[in-house]
Structure formats: structure tokens, C-alpha cells
Amino acid sequence: MSQKKSGFHPAGYEPVLLARLGKPNSRHIDGYVADGGYSSWKKILSGVKTGEWTPVKVTDLVKASGLRGRGGAGFPTGLKWTFVPPKEKRGGKPVYLLCNCDESEPGTFKDRLLIETDPHQLLEGMMLASFALDVKHAYIYIRGEMVHGAEYLNEAVSEAYAKGFLGTDIQGSGLTLDITVHRGAGAYICGEETALIESLEGKRGHPRIKPPFPAVSGVWSSPTVVNNVETLACVKHILDRGPDWFKTLGRNEKNTGPKLYCISGHVERPGVYEGPMGLPFLELLALAGGVRGGKKIKAVIPGGASAPMLTAEEVQSLPLDFDGVAAAKSMLGSAAIMVMDENTDMVKAVTNISKFFAHESCGQCTPCREGTPWLNKMLKRIVAGQGKRQDLDLMLQIANQMGNGMTICVFADAAIAPVLSGVTKFRSEFEAYIAKSAALDYQLPAPAAVTDKVAARVAEGIHS
Ligand SMILES: Cc1cc2nc3c(=O)[nH]c(=O)nc-3n(C[C@H](O)[C@H](O)[C@H](O)COP(=O)(O)O)c2cc1C
Ligand code: SF4
């Protein structure tokens, strides 16, 4: 990654999540402890027996901080934790914490940086969250392709056991916690929390119908909390420095804390940049050296491939936080900001993204399984000069029938977002392709021909 050590945050902003980036041995426990790491975990270990620290107190601090999940949906973290039923209503079932390190959303590469440079920051966040949730066994589900990340996490977990921060009756506190690193096999859908749960159970990564929500019945039918890597890393800092400090970093009460932004595409210095939640888009672009070659912006995807595209005008005063991007009718998602310059062929860009979704659909729901390759095929036809006048409206119609709760998970809504926004906002580019096409209208086969074909197939004994 072409990340420069200096200049990865706005002037005057003190990095939090990437504070240890570039330090020698930043990923090993001795350096982490020397920099004050594990101080919050030690606080809990020594204060649990005296009653100074309770799970409710930790949850309340996280709630007060306003932390919202960094995995995509921006759901309030402390509130999510309170959905886990109290012990007396769990029927003796354990609670599990799953750290979502699947990070497959195109354009997103922040979690990888966190685990490769400072894995103990995540582990401490997981320890604190486990205490709040009464978890005795937590898992990190890591994307299969992140070979080094898995290796570093395993090393960090071993170091934490060796130093007595994990295990049974940790430092005489009476607390027990094990952490296991589990490698996925590279399916995008396994980042969706219920597919992740299925995959962790050893099954095919198929999303589950909700409800029940994981907090009530998740992995092995036990209450389960799934949180993103960056979310859990933030927990460590909330416990270190308090919720009031955390809130000072945000644009407003509902958008708080430090944030990692992944910027890529046609910019001079793509990479991960840290800033306060709500950093203006233009400030982030300036940090990334501006648009490559001094060109103008044509479009921006503000939150990974699943987020509706925005035009150059729409990003001029865009605050990069959950509510700011939602107000522009897109989403911050995983904060993967992809910049496309004035020379970008939007038809090819949308086609490329649609190929990804057609490939990654898990296939359980008909609208998604059939709709995603249809959209991709129609787009490819337009690019190949075979587009027809009716294609654009038909694509919008198909897309609308795939979304809005027609499917088990929101993957289908994610898949249609670039098509709906791309075709609507850059329609003239699609029309220009179609205008050059040889076949302007649909040639519906005559009924007789269809009947003949079916008859011929039946005669051959082929059932379609
Ligand atoms: C198709 C799909 C893919 C997802 N991929 C990821 C992912 O790679 N990493 C992640 O943290 N969340 C991902 N999510 C969101 C998770 O389902 C879940 O909301 C998140 O892990 C919760 O963590 P948070 O509350 O800390 O944000 C994905 C969701 C969907 C629908
Ligand atoms: S919407 Fe798509 S990815 Fe989600 S469960 Fe249905 S088929 Fe699978």
C-alpha cells in the first residue's frame, strides 16, 4: 500500500487508531505494553473482584461514547450489546463475540492495516467487549486471502496468552477468555454476519433469515455479537480515554470518534487515512494528493461498491460520516471512497461492479441469484455495442424488483445500488453507447418459433 507515514491524517489531528503505525515491532506485545497497551484490560482485571468494574459499566461507557459500528451499517455498538439476553434468560447457553475481519467490500482495506500493524489494539478491544458481554470464547473470522494478517493475529494471540492476558482465571481475576482465529475461504457474502456465523459453524456461507437476530440466536444457537475490527479497536480507546473525549472527535453527537477512510481510484496517493468522523470529502481528497493528474472528478463511490454513486457536485460539501452521506442518499458503509475522474467510462465502471455482485451472490434467493447475472449480461451487451433502447428501463425495472426486502439479506440491495445510481445519474453515457448499437429494438421471438423450440427439446428428451 502506498501509504506515507506522515500526512495520513489532517494537520492538528492526533491519530488514534493508527497512532502506532510505522513504529518498529508495532505488532508485538512488548512494544504495545510499552506504549501503554493493555492498561484498560489490566484495570478491569484488577477491578472486577472489588466491584469497581462491571459489565454494565463498560457497556454504558460504550453507549455514552456514541460509537457506531464500522462494518457498514453504523448501528450503535453499545445498544447492540444490550440485545443479548441476561444470564437468567439464556438457558445456560454461552455468549459469543465474533470479530468480523472478512473485509471483502471492494475498496476497503482498513481492517487489514489494523491487524497487520497493531493487532493487540484489536485484541484488547475484544477483551473489553468480552467482559461487557460475559463472553468466554471469542473468535476472529478473517478473510481467507489475508494470509499475513492471520499469521500476525495468531502470533499476537499467543503472545497475549504467554503474558497472561488470556486463558483461565486471568491474573487471578476469576475471568476466563479464549480467542480463536478462524480463516474464511474468500467468499464476500461471509462478511454478512449470519453467513459468517454459518461459515464459522462449518457450513456453506448462506445468510440466515432474521429474526432471530444473532444477539438472541447466533453461532451454535447461542447469543452472539458480531462486531467489525475497527469498531472493537475503538472500544479500547473509549475505555482508555472516556466517552467524552471520544465524542469530541465527531461532527455531532450521532457521528463520533476516530475514523479510518480508505481512498482509492484516480487519486495521487491512495491509502488509509485517519481523521475525525465527519471529515469533509474534499479534505480527505487533499490528503490523498487530489485527483490524479489534476483532473476533475466525475463520480465518487463513498462507501464501498454497495454504496450508490455520487456526482462531483454531490461531494463538494460532503461530510464523511453516517448521517452526512445518508443525507446525500448514499451510505458511508465501510468508508471505502472510490474516486473516478472525468475520463472514466461510467458504463464500463458500472459493468465491472455488476460482475462482482453476479459472481458473489450466494444463490439462495431467486431475485438475487437470477437478477445479478442478468444485470451484468445486459450491461456487457451495451458495452459490446449490442444494447437496445429498452435496456435501460428494463435494467431499472429488474433492479427495483430485486431490492426493498425481497431477499434474505441486503446483498441484493447492495448489488442494485451502483446500477440504479449509475444509470440514473449518468444516463446519457449509457444512451450514447446504445445510440451506436446496431440492434435498437427487442426482437421477441414469434410464439410459433418458441413452441417449435420447446417441441424440439421435448422430442430430444431435454427438460428445460
Ligand atoms: C454482503 C455483506 C457483506 C458484509 N461484509 C462485511 C465485512 O467484510 N466486514 C464487516 O465488518 N461487516 C460486513 N458486513 C456487515 C455485517 O453484516 C455486520 O453488520 C457487521 O460486521 C457488524 O459489525 P459492526 O456493528 O461493528 O459494524 C457485511 C454485510 C453484508 C450485507
Ligand atoms: S440476497 Fe443474494 S446473497 Fe443474500 S441470501 Fe439472497 S441470494 Fe444470498
Short mmCIF file of C-alpha atoms and ligand atoms in Angstrom, two decimals:
data_model
loop_
_atom_site.label_atom_id
_atom_site.label_comp_id
_atom_site.label_asym_id
_atom_site.label_seq_id
_atom_site.Cartn_x
_atom_site.Cartn_y
_atom_site.Cartn_z
CA MET A 1 0.00 0.00 0.00
CA SER A 2 1.41 3.39 -0.95
CA GLN A 3 0.62 4.84 2.45
CA LYS A 4 3.02 7.58 3.53
CA LYS A 5 3.88 7.59 7.21
CA SER A 6 3.49 11.34 7.53
CA GLY A 7 0.44 13.06 6.14
CA PHE A 8 -2.03 10.22 6.73
CA HIS A 9 -4.20 12.46 8.89
CA PRO A 10 -5.31 16.11 8.80
CA ALA A 11 -2.97 18.70 10.30
CA GLY A 12 -3.64 19.12 14.03
CA TYR A 13 -5.42 15.78 14.33
CA GLU A 14 -3.75 13.31 16.68
CA PRO A 15 -4.12 9.81 15.19
CA VAL A 16 -5.75 7.26 17.47
CA LEU A 17 -6.29 4.01 15.62
CA LEU A 18 -3.13 4.42 13.56
CA ALA A 19 -1.10 6.06 16.33
CA ARG A 20 1.36 3.16 16.33
CA LEU A 21 1.67 2.88 12.55
CA GLY A 22 5.29 2.72 11.49
CA LYS A 23 6.71 2.03 14.95
CA PRO A 24 9.31 -0.74 14.96
CA ASN A 25 7.73 -4.01 16.05
CA SER A 26 4.35 -2.31 16.35
CA ARG A 27 2.60 -5.64 16.14
CA HIS A 28 4.36 -7.30 19.07
CA ILE A 29 3.15 -7.26 22.66
CA ASP A 30 6.23 -5.74 24.30
CA GLY A 31 6.03 -2.61 22.17
CA TYR A 32 2.28 -2.44 22.72
CA VAL A 33 2.60 -2.67 26.50
CA ALA A 34 5.48 -0.16 26.49
CA ASP A 35 3.16 2.28 24.71
CA GLY A 36 0.54 1.87 27.45
CA GLY A 37 -1.31 -1.01 25.80
CA TYR A 38 -3.48 -3.36 27.87
CA SER A 39 -3.88 -0.68 30.56
CA SER A 40 -7.68 -0.80 30.29
CA TRP A 41 -7.71 -4.59 30.38
CA LYS A 42 -5.47 -4.51 33.46
CA LYS A 43 -7.89 -2.01 35.04
CA ILE A 44 -10.74 -4.48 34.54
CA LEU A 45 -8.71 -7.47 35.75
CA SER A 46 -7.83 -5.73 38.98
CA GLY A 47 -11.20 -4.02 39.46
CA VAL A 48 -13.61 -6.85 38.78
CA LYS A 49 -13.37 -8.52 42.17
CA THR A 50 -13.72 -5.23 44.06
CA GLY A 51 -16.82 -4.44 42.02
CA GLU A 52 -15.20 -1.28 40.64
CA TRP A 53 -15.65 -2.65 37.13
CA THR A 54 -18.82 -4.37 35.97
CA PRO A 55 -20.01 -5.41 32.50
CA VAL A 56 -22.80 -2.84 32.69
CA LYS A 57 -20.30 -0.07 33.41
CA VAL A 58 -18.29 -0.95 30.28
CA THR A 59 -21.44 -1.15 28.13
CA ASP A 60 -22.63 2.19 29.49
CA LEU A 61 -19.33 3.84 28.59
CA VAL A 62 -19.55 2.47 25.04
CA LYS A 63 -23.17 3.64 24.79
CA ALA A 64 -22.24 7.09 26.08
CA SER A 65 -19.45 7.40 23.52
CA GLY A 66 -21.94 7.20 20.65
CA LEU A 67 -19.77 4.57 18.91
CA ARG A 68 -21.48 3.22 15.79
CA GLY A 69 -20.36 0.03 14.05
CA ARG A 70 -17.65 0.49 11.44
CA GLY A 71 -18.61 -2.66 9.47
CA GLY A 72 -21.10 -0.90 7.23
CA ALA A 73 -24.47 -0.32 8.84
CA GLY A 74 -23.38 2.19 11.51
CA PHE A 75 -25.52 0.53 14.17
CA PRO A 76 -24.90 1.85 17.73
CA THR A 77 -22.48 -0.63 19.32
CA GLY A 78 -23.49 -0.28 22.98
CA LEU A 79 -27.16 -0.67 22.05
CA LYS A 80 -26.40 -3.83 20.07
CA TRP A 81 -24.68 -5.29 23.13
CA THR A 82 -27.78 -4.73 25.25
CA PHE A 83 -29.79 -7.03 22.93
CA VAL A 84 -28.00 -10.06 24.39
CA PRO A 85 -30.46 -11.62 26.87
CA PRO A 86 -29.48 -11.51 30.56
CA LYS A 87 -27.87 -14.63 32.01
CA GLU A 88 -31.07 -15.94 33.62
CA LYS A 89 -32.81 -15.92 30.22
CA ARG A 90 -30.06 -17.67 28.28
CA GLY A 91 -30.89 -21.22 29.33
CA GLY A 92 -27.28 -21.88 30.28
CA LYS A 93 -26.03 -21.00 26.79
CA PRO A 94 -22.72 -19.17 26.46
CA VAL A 95 -22.43 -15.81 24.68
CA TYR A 96 -20.02 -15.48 21.78
CA LEU A 97 -18.23 -12.46 20.36
CA LEU A 98 -17.27 -12.69 16.69
CA CYS A 99 -14.89 -10.15 15.28
CA ASN A 100 -15.73 -9.59 11.62
CA CYS A 101 -12.43 -9.39 9.78
CA ASP A 102 -13.79 -10.61 6.47
CA GLU A 103 -13.20 -7.22 4.82
CA SER A 104 -14.22 -8.04 1.26
CA GLU A 105 -16.15 -4.93 0.27
CA PRO A 106 -14.36 -3.65 -2.85
CA GLY A 107 -12.25 -0.62 -1.98
CA THR A 108 -11.95 -1.47 1.73
CA PHE A 109 -8.54 -2.16 3.26
CA LYS A 110 -8.57 -0.54 6.69
CA ASP A 111 -9.06 -3.65 8.86
CA ARG A 112 -6.12 -5.31 7.17
CA LEU A 113 -3.91 -2.35 8.12
CA LEU A 114 -5.12 -2.53 11.73
CA ILE A 115 -4.42 -6.23 12.16
CA GLU A 116 -1.12 -6.14 10.31
CA THR A 117 0.30 -3.16 12.19
CA ASP A 118 -1.34 -3.20 15.62
CA PRO A 119 -3.17 -6.48 16.32
CA HIS A 120 -3.03 -6.08 20.11
CA GLN A 121 -5.19 -2.96 19.84
CA LEU A 122 -7.92 -5.19 18.40
CA LEU A 123 -7.30 -7.96 20.95
CA GLU A 124 -7.62 -5.52 23.86
CA GLY A 125 -10.86 -4.19 22.37
CA MET A 126 -12.12 -7.77 22.14
CA MET A 127 -11.15 -8.48 25.75
CA LEU A 128 -13.08 -5.43 26.96
CA ALA A 129 -16.11 -6.25 24.81
CA SER A 130 -15.98 -9.87 26.02
CA PHE A 131 -16.06 -8.66 29.60
CA ALA A 132 -19.06 -6.43 28.87
CA LEU A 133 -20.88 -9.31 27.18
CA ASP A 134 -19.92 -12.18 29.53
CA VAL A 135 -18.09 -13.90 26.68
CA LYS A 136 -15.68 -16.73 27.50
CA HIS A 137 -14.72 -17.57 23.94
CA ALA A 138 -14.34 -15.00 21.18
CA TYR A 139 -13.47 -15.61 17.52
CA ILE A 140 -11.83 -13.55 14.83
CA TYR A 141 -13.23 -14.55 11.45
CA ILE A 142 -10.58 -13.45 8.97
CA ARG A 143 -10.85 -13.33 5.21
CA GLY A 144 -9.01 -16.30 3.69
CA GLU A 145 -6.83 -14.16 1.43
CA MET A 146 -5.32 -12.30 4.39
CA VAL A 147 -2.57 -14.83 4.92
CA HIS A 148 -0.18 -12.48 6.71
CA GLY A 149 -2.98 -10.98 8.79
CA ALA A 150 -3.97 -14.43 10.06
CA GLU A 151 -0.36 -15.24 10.86
CA TYR A 152 0.12 -11.96 12.76
CA LEU A 153 -3.14 -12.37 14.65
CA ASN A 154 -2.21 -15.90 15.69
CA GLU A 155 1.18 -14.64 16.88
CA ALA A 156 -0.48 -11.81 18.82
CA VAL A 157 -2.98 -14.20 20.44
CA SER A 158 -0.10 -16.50 21.50
CA GLU A 159 1.76 -13.51 22.94
CA ALA A 160 -1.35 -12.46 24.89
CA TYR A 161 -1.66 -15.96 26.39
CA ALA A 162 2.06 -16.01 27.22
CA LYS A 163 1.79 -12.64 29.03
CA GLY A 164 -1.26 -13.81 30.99
CA PHE A 165 -3.87 -11.61 29.31
CA LEU A 166 -5.92 -14.57 28.06
CA GLY A 167 -6.78 -18.01 29.43
CA THR A 168 -8.47 -19.28 32.57
CA ASP A 169 -8.77 -17.19 35.74
CA ILE A 170 -6.74 -14.44 34.07
CA GLN A 171 -4.30 -12.94 36.61
CA GLY A 172 -6.48 -14.24 39.45
CA SER A 173 -9.42 -12.11 38.35
CA GLY A 174 -11.81 -15.02 38.03
CA LEU A 175 -12.31 -14.07 34.37
CA THR A 176 -11.78 -16.58 31.59
CA LEU A 177 -11.33 -15.72 27.94
CA ASP A 178 -10.07 -17.62 24.91
CA ILE A 179 -9.64 -16.09 21.46
CA THR A 180 -9.51 -18.21 18.31
CA VAL A 181 -8.56 -17.02 14.83
CA HIS A 182 -10.68 -18.67 12.14
CA ARG A 183 -9.82 -18.29 8.46
CA GLY A 184 -12.58 -17.96 5.88
CA ALA A 185 -12.33 -19.19 2.31
CA GLY A 186 -12.69 -15.95 0.38
CA ALA A 187 -16.43 -15.51 -0.15
CA TYR A 188 -17.66 -11.90 0.02
CA ILE A 189 -21.01 -12.97 1.45
CA CYS A 190 -19.30 -14.41 4.54
CA GLY A 191 -18.86 -10.81 5.71
CA GLU A 192 -22.63 -10.66 6.23
CA GLU A 193 -22.98 -11.54 9.88
CA THR A 194 -25.32 -14.53 9.61
CA ALA A 195 -23.38 -16.01 6.67
CA LEU A 196 -20.24 -15.55 8.78
CA ILE A 197 -21.94 -17.47 11.60
CA GLU A 198 -22.91 -20.31 9.25
CA SER A 199 -19.38 -20.42 7.87
CA LEU A 200 -17.87 -20.49 11.37
CA GLU A 201 -20.13 -23.44 12.14
CA GLY A 202 -18.50 -25.21 9.20
CA LYS A 203 -21.39 -24.83 6.79
CA ARG A 204 -21.76 -23.08 3.44
CA GLY A 205 -21.83 -19.30 3.97
CA HIS A 206 -25.53 -18.71 3.40
CA PRO A 207 -27.18 -15.78 5.19
CA ARG A 208 -29.95 -16.69 7.61
CA ILE A 209 -33.42 -15.22 7.73
CA LYS A 210 -33.70 -12.66 10.54
CA PRO A 211 -35.25 -12.76 13.11
CA PRO A 212 -33.93 -14.37 15.18
CA PHE A 213 -31.10 -11.89 15.30
CA PRO A 214 -27.64 -13.15 16.29
CA ALA A 215 -27.81 -11.41 19.67
CA VAL A 216 -30.55 -13.88 20.58
CA SER A 217 -29.60 -16.91 18.49
CA GLY A 218 -26.32 -16.79 16.61
CA VAL A 219 -23.44 -19.20 16.40
CA TRP A 220 -24.38 -22.69 17.66
CA SER A 221 -27.81 -21.17 18.52
CA SER A 222 -26.20 -19.11 21.27
CA PRO A 223 -26.43 -15.36 21.79
CA THR A 224 -23.77 -13.81 19.56
CA VAL A 225 -22.45 -10.33 18.93
CA VAL A 226 -20.71 -9.63 15.63
CA ASN A 227 -18.55 -6.52 15.51
CA ASN A 228 -16.13 -5.16 12.98
CA VAL A 229 -12.35 -4.90 13.63
CA GLU A 230 -12.32 -1.09 13.69
CA THR A 231 -15.37 -0.99 15.99
CA LEU A 232 -13.64 -3.22 18.55
CA ALA A 233 -10.40 -1.28 18.26
CA CYS A 234 -12.38 1.87 19.14
CA VAL A 235 -13.69 0.21 22.33
CA LYS A 236 -10.13 0.07 23.69
CA HIS A 237 -9.76 3.84 23.29
CA ILE A 238 -13.15 4.60 24.82
CA LEU A 239 -12.09 2.68 27.93
CA ASP A 240 -8.67 4.37 27.93
CA ARG A 241 -9.79 7.95 27.43
CA GLY A 242 -13.51 8.09 28.17
CA PRO A 243 -16.65 8.70 26.15
CA ASP A 244 -16.47 12.50 26.36
CA TRP A 245 -13.08 12.53 24.69
CA PHE A 246 -14.41 10.11 22.03
CA LYS A 247 -17.30 12.44 21.26
CA THR A 248 -15.03 15.42 20.74
CA LEU A 249 -13.71 13.73 17.61
CA GLY A 250 -17.03 13.59 15.81
CA ARG A 251 -19.01 16.08 13.75
CA ASN A 252 -22.02 15.75 16.06
CA GLU A 253 -23.47 13.53 18.83
CA LYS A 254 -24.58 10.84 16.38
CA ASN A 255 -21.32 10.64 14.43
CA THR A 256 -18.46 10.30 16.87
CA GLY A 257 -14.92 9.04 17.23
CA PRO A 258 -11.88 8.47 15.07
CA LYS A 259 -12.45 7.05 11.59
CA LEU A 260 -10.35 5.25 9.03
CA TYR A 261 -11.04 6.22 5.43
CA CYS A 262 -9.85 4.07 2.53
CA ILE A 263 -9.47 6.21 -0.55
CA SER A 264 -8.69 4.67 -3.91
CA GLY A 265 -9.23 5.12 -7.62
CA HIS A 266 -7.99 8.16 -9.52
CA VAL A 267 -6.18 9.92 -6.70
CA GLU A 268 -2.48 10.67 -6.37
CA ARG A 269 -1.92 8.76 -3.10
CA PRO A 270 -4.47 6.05 -2.45
CA GLY A 271 -4.36 4.58 1.04
CA VAL A 272 -5.84 4.53 4.52
CA TYR A 273 -6.20 7.94 6.16
CA GLU A 274 -7.37 8.63 9.69
CA GLY A 275 -9.43 11.61 10.73
CA PRO A 276 -12.36 12.54 12.90
CA MET A 277 -15.73 11.09 11.97
CA GLY A 278 -17.28 13.55 9.53
CA LEU A 279 -14.07 14.61 7.77
CA PRO A 280 -15.14 16.61 4.70
CA PHE A 281 -14.64 14.69 1.47
CA LEU A 282 -12.56 17.47 -0.07
CA GLU A 283 -10.19 17.43 2.90
CA LEU A 284 -9.69 13.69 2.51
CA LEU A 285 -9.10 14.14 -1.21
CA ALA A 286 -6.48 16.79 -0.48
CA LEU A 287 -4.72 14.41 1.94
CA ALA A 288 -4.66 11.84 -0.85
CA GLY A 289 -2.95 14.37 -3.13
CA GLY A 290 -6.06 15.28 -5.12
CA VAL A 291 -7.33 13.76 -8.33
CA ARG A 292 -4.59 12.10 -10.37
CA GLY A 293 -3.07 14.39 -12.98
CA GLY A 294 -5.08 17.37 -11.72
CA LYS A 295 -8.19 16.15 -13.49
CA LYS A 296 -11.78 16.79 -12.47
CA ILE A 297 -13.99 14.37 -10.58
CA LYS A 298 -16.78 12.66 -12.45
CA ALA A 299 -18.12 10.32 -9.76
CA VAL A 300 -17.40 9.12 -6.25
CA ILE A 301 -18.46 5.92 -4.52
CA PRO A 302 -18.42 6.94 -0.85
CA GLY A 303 -18.80 3.62 0.98
CA GLY A 304 -17.66 0.58 -0.99
CA ALA A 305 -19.15 -0.96 -4.12
CA SER A 306 -22.53 -1.35 -2.36
CA ALA A 307 -22.98 2.40 -1.94
CA PRO A 308 -24.88 4.48 -4.50
CA MET A 309 -22.58 6.62 -6.64
CA LEU A 310 -22.43 10.37 -6.16
CA THR A 311 -21.70 13.04 -8.74
CA ALA A 312 -18.92 15.63 -8.47
CA GLU A 313 -21.47 18.22 -7.35
CA GLU A 314 -22.85 15.97 -4.63
CA VAL A 315 -19.45 15.54 -2.93
CA GLN A 316 -18.44 19.20 -2.83
CA SER A 317 -19.57 19.72 0.77
CA LEU A 318 -19.99 16.12 1.83
CA PRO A 319 -19.13 15.25 5.46
CA LEU A 320 -17.88 11.67 5.57
CA ASP A 321 -19.97 10.22 8.35
CA PHE A 322 -23.04 8.00 8.59
CA ASP A 323 -25.65 10.75 8.58
CA GLY A 324 -23.77 13.09 6.24
CA VAL A 325 -23.51 10.52 3.46
CA ALA A 326 -27.05 9.25 4.12
CA ALA A 327 -28.32 12.80 3.61
CA ALA A 328 -26.75 12.68 0.15
CA LYS A 329 -28.78 9.46 -0.47
CA SER A 330 -25.80 7.13 -0.32
CA MET A 331 -24.01 5.48 2.60
CA LEU A 332 -20.69 5.67 4.40
CA GLY A 333 -20.66 1.85 4.59
CA SER A 334 -17.13 0.67 5.15
CA ALA A 335 -15.74 4.14 4.27
CA ALA A 336 -14.22 2.91 1.03
CA ILE A 337 -14.14 6.06 -1.04
CA MET A 338 -13.50 5.42 -4.73
CA VAL A 339 -12.83 8.42 -6.90
CA MET A 340 -13.46 8.37 -10.66
CA ASP A 341 -12.05 11.16 -12.79
CA GLU A 342 -13.62 12.97 -15.74
CA ASN A 343 -12.29 10.41 -18.23
CA THR A 344 -13.96 7.44 -16.55
CA ASP A 345 -16.26 5.41 -18.74
CA MET A 346 -19.21 5.08 -16.35
CA VAL A 347 -20.82 2.32 -18.39
CA LYS A 348 -17.71 0.18 -18.03
CA ALA A 349 -17.38 1.11 -14.35
CA VAL A 350 -20.95 0.00 -13.56
CA THR A 351 -20.48 -3.15 -15.66
CA ASN A 352 -17.34 -4.03 -13.74
CA ILE A 353 -19.06 -3.65 -10.36
CA SER A 354 -22.06 -5.67 -11.53
CA LYS A 355 -19.71 -8.52 -12.47
CA PHE A 356 -18.50 -8.64 -8.88
CA PHE A 357 -22.02 -8.95 -7.48
CA ALA A 358 -23.09 -11.53 -10.08
CA HIS A 359 -20.12 -13.63 -9.02
CA GLU A 360 -20.63 -13.25 -5.27
CA SER A 361 -24.39 -13.87 -4.92
CA CYS A 362 -24.83 -16.91 -2.68
CA GLY A 363 -27.75 -18.06 -4.82
CA GLN A 364 -30.37 -18.68 -2.14
CA CYS A 365 -32.90 -16.08 -3.35
CA THR A 366 -34.22 -16.09 -6.90
CA PRO A 367 -34.27 -12.28 -7.42
CA CYS A 368 -30.61 -12.06 -6.41
CA ARG A 369 -29.37 -15.29 -8.00
CA GLU A 370 -31.04 -14.53 -11.35
CA GLY A 371 -31.07 -10.74 -11.22
CA THR A 372 -27.38 -10.10 -10.61
CA PRO A 373 -26.16 -12.03 -13.70
CA TRP A 374 -28.99 -10.58 -15.80
CA LEU A 375 -27.92 -7.05 -14.98
CA ASN A 376 -24.31 -7.92 -15.74
CA LYS A 377 -25.22 -9.58 -19.05
CA MET A 378 -27.31 -6.58 -20.15
CA LEU A 379 -24.52 -4.18 -19.24
CA LYS A 380 -21.94 -6.27 -21.07
CA ARG A 381 -24.22 -6.26 -24.10
CA ILE A 382 -24.38 -2.46 -24.01
CA VAL A 383 -20.59 -2.21 -23.74
CA ALA A 384 -20.24 -4.63 -26.64
CA GLY A 385 -22.36 -2.33 -28.86
CA GLN A 386 -25.39 -4.61 -28.76
CA GLY A 387 -27.51 -2.54 -26.38
CA LYS A 388 -31.15 -1.88 -27.14
CA ARG A 389 -33.25 1.18 -26.44
CA GLN A 390 -35.42 -0.58 -23.87
CA ASP A 391 -32.43 -1.96 -21.92
CA LEU A 392 -32.01 0.95 -19.52
CA ASP A 393 -35.60 0.97 -18.33
CA LEU A 394 -35.65 -2.80 -18.19
CA MET A 395 -32.49 -2.78 -16.04
CA LEU A 396 -34.04 -0.26 -13.67
CA GLN A 397 -37.19 -2.38 -13.51
CA ILE A 398 -35.21 -5.55 -12.75
CA ALA A 399 -33.13 -3.74 -10.16
CA ASN A 400 -36.20 -2.37 -8.42
CA GLN A 401 -37.69 -5.85 -8.25
CA MET A 402 -34.54 -7.25 -6.66
CA GLY A 403 -34.34 -4.78 -3.77
CA ASN A 404 -36.55 -3.48 -1.00
CA GLY A 405 -36.70 -6.53 1.20
CA MET A 406 -37.38 -9.14 -1.50
CA THR A 407 -34.44 -11.25 -0.36
CA ILE A 408 -32.98 -12.93 2.71
CA CYS A 409 -30.11 -10.46 3.10
CA VAL A 410 -29.32 -6.98 1.83
CA PHE A 411 -26.73 -8.20 -0.68
CA ALA A 412 -29.33 -7.75 -3.44
CA ASP A 413 -29.92 -4.14 -2.37
CA ALA A 414 -26.16 -3.63 -2.43
CA ALA A 415 -25.90 -5.16 -5.90
CA ILE A 416 -28.50 -2.84 -7.42
CA ALA A 417 -27.19 0.37 -5.83
CA PRO A 418 -24.42 1.02 -8.39
CA VAL A 419 -26.73 0.13 -11.29
CA LEU A 420 -29.62 2.32 -10.15
CA SER A 421 -27.39 5.27 -9.29
CA GLY A 422 -25.08 4.83 -12.29
CA VAL A 423 -27.85 4.54 -14.88
CA THR A 424 -29.88 7.34 -13.32
CA LYS A 425 -27.07 9.83 -12.81
CA PHE A 426 -25.01 9.09 -15.92
CA ARG A 427 -27.81 8.00 -18.24
CA SER A 428 -26.51 9.99 -21.22
CA GLU A 429 -23.35 7.84 -21.27
CA PHE A 430 -25.41 4.67 -21.45
CA GLU A 431 -27.61 6.19 -24.15
CA ALA A 432 -24.54 7.16 -26.16
CA TYR A 433 -23.43 3.51 -26.23
CA ILE A 434 -26.91 2.36 -27.22
CA ALA A 435 -27.19 5.02 -29.94
CA LYS A 436 -24.17 3.46 -31.65
CA SER A 437 -25.66 -0.01 -31.34
CA ALA A 438 -26.71 -1.99 -34.37
CA ALA A 439 -29.80 -3.53 -32.73
CA LEU A 440 -32.05 -0.77 -31.38
CA ASP A 441 -35.16 -2.78 -30.52
CA TYR A 442 -36.01 -6.05 -28.92
CA GLN A 443 -36.62 -8.87 -31.34
CA LEU A 444 -39.05 -11.01 -29.44
CA PRO A 445 -39.23 -14.47 -30.90
CA ALA A 446 -42.55 -15.26 -32.59
CA PRO A 447 -44.72 -17.60 -30.47
CA ALA A 448 -44.60 -20.28 -33.12
CA ALA A 449 -40.83 -20.31 -33.06
CA VAL A 450 -40.83 -20.72 -29.26
CA THR A 451 -43.34 -23.56 -29.47
CA ASP A 452 -41.27 -25.19 -32.14
CA LYS A 453 -38.16 -24.94 -29.99
CA VAL A 454 -39.91 -26.43 -26.97
CA ALA A 455 -41.35 -29.19 -29.09
CA ALA A 456 -37.93 -29.93 -30.49
CA ARG A 457 -36.41 -30.07 -26.99
CA VAL A 458 -39.13 -32.35 -25.68
CA ALA A 459 -38.58 -34.56 -28.65
CA GLU A 460 -34.94 -34.79 -27.70
CA GLY A 461 -35.89 -35.56 -24.11
CA ILE A 462 -34.37 -32.37 -22.73
CA HIS A 463 -36.40 -30.78 -19.98
CA SER A 464 -35.64 -27.13 -19.51
C1 LIG B 1 -22.99 -8.61 1.83
C2 LIG B 1 -22.45 -8.07 3.11
C3 LIG B 1 -21.07 -8.10 3.35
C4 LIG B 1 -20.55 -7.62 4.55
N1 LIG B 1 -19.20 -7.64 4.74
C5 LIG B 1 -18.70 -7.17 5.92
C6 LIG B 1 -17.29 -7.23 6.16
O1 LIG B 1 -16.50 -7.69 5.32
N2 LIG B 1 -16.83 -6.76 7.35
C7 LIG B 1 -17.69 -6.25 8.32
O2 LIG B 1 -17.25 -5.87 9.39
N3 LIG B 1 -19.01 -6.18 8.10
C8 LIG B 1 -19.53 -6.63 6.94
N4 LIG B 1 -20.89 -6.61 6.73
C9 LIG B 1 -21.74 -6.10 7.84
C10 LIG B 1 -22.01 -7.21 8.86
O3 LIG B 1 -23.16 -7.95 8.44
C11 LIG B 1 -22.30 -6.66 10.25
O4 LIG B 1 -23.28 -5.68 10.16
C12 LIG B 1 -21.06 -6.04 10.90
O5 LIG B 1 -19.98 -6.94 10.93
C13 LIG B 1 -21.41 -5.63 12.31
O6 LIG B 1 -20.32 -5.01 12.92
P1 LIG B 1 -20.41 -3.51 13.43
O7 LIG B 1 -21.69 -3.38 14.21
O8 LIG B 1 -19.20 -3.35 14.25
O9 LIG B 1 -20.44 -2.63 12.22
C14 LIG B 1 -21.43 -7.08 5.52
C15 LIG B 1 -22.81 -7.04 5.28
C16 LIG B 1 -23.31 -7.52 4.08
C17 LIG B 1 -24.79 -7.46 3.85
S1 SF4 B 2 -29.84 -11.74 -1.23
FE1 SF4 B 2 -28.36 -12.81 -2.51
S2 SF4 B 2 -26.59 -13.07 -1.21
FE2 SF4 B 2 -28.32 -12.58 0.17
S3 SF4 B 2 -29.15 -14.58 0.77
FE3 SF4 B 2 -30.26 -13.95 -1.05
S4 SF4 B 2 -29.12 -14.88 -2.77
FE4 SF4 B 2 -27.78 -14.92 -0.98
#
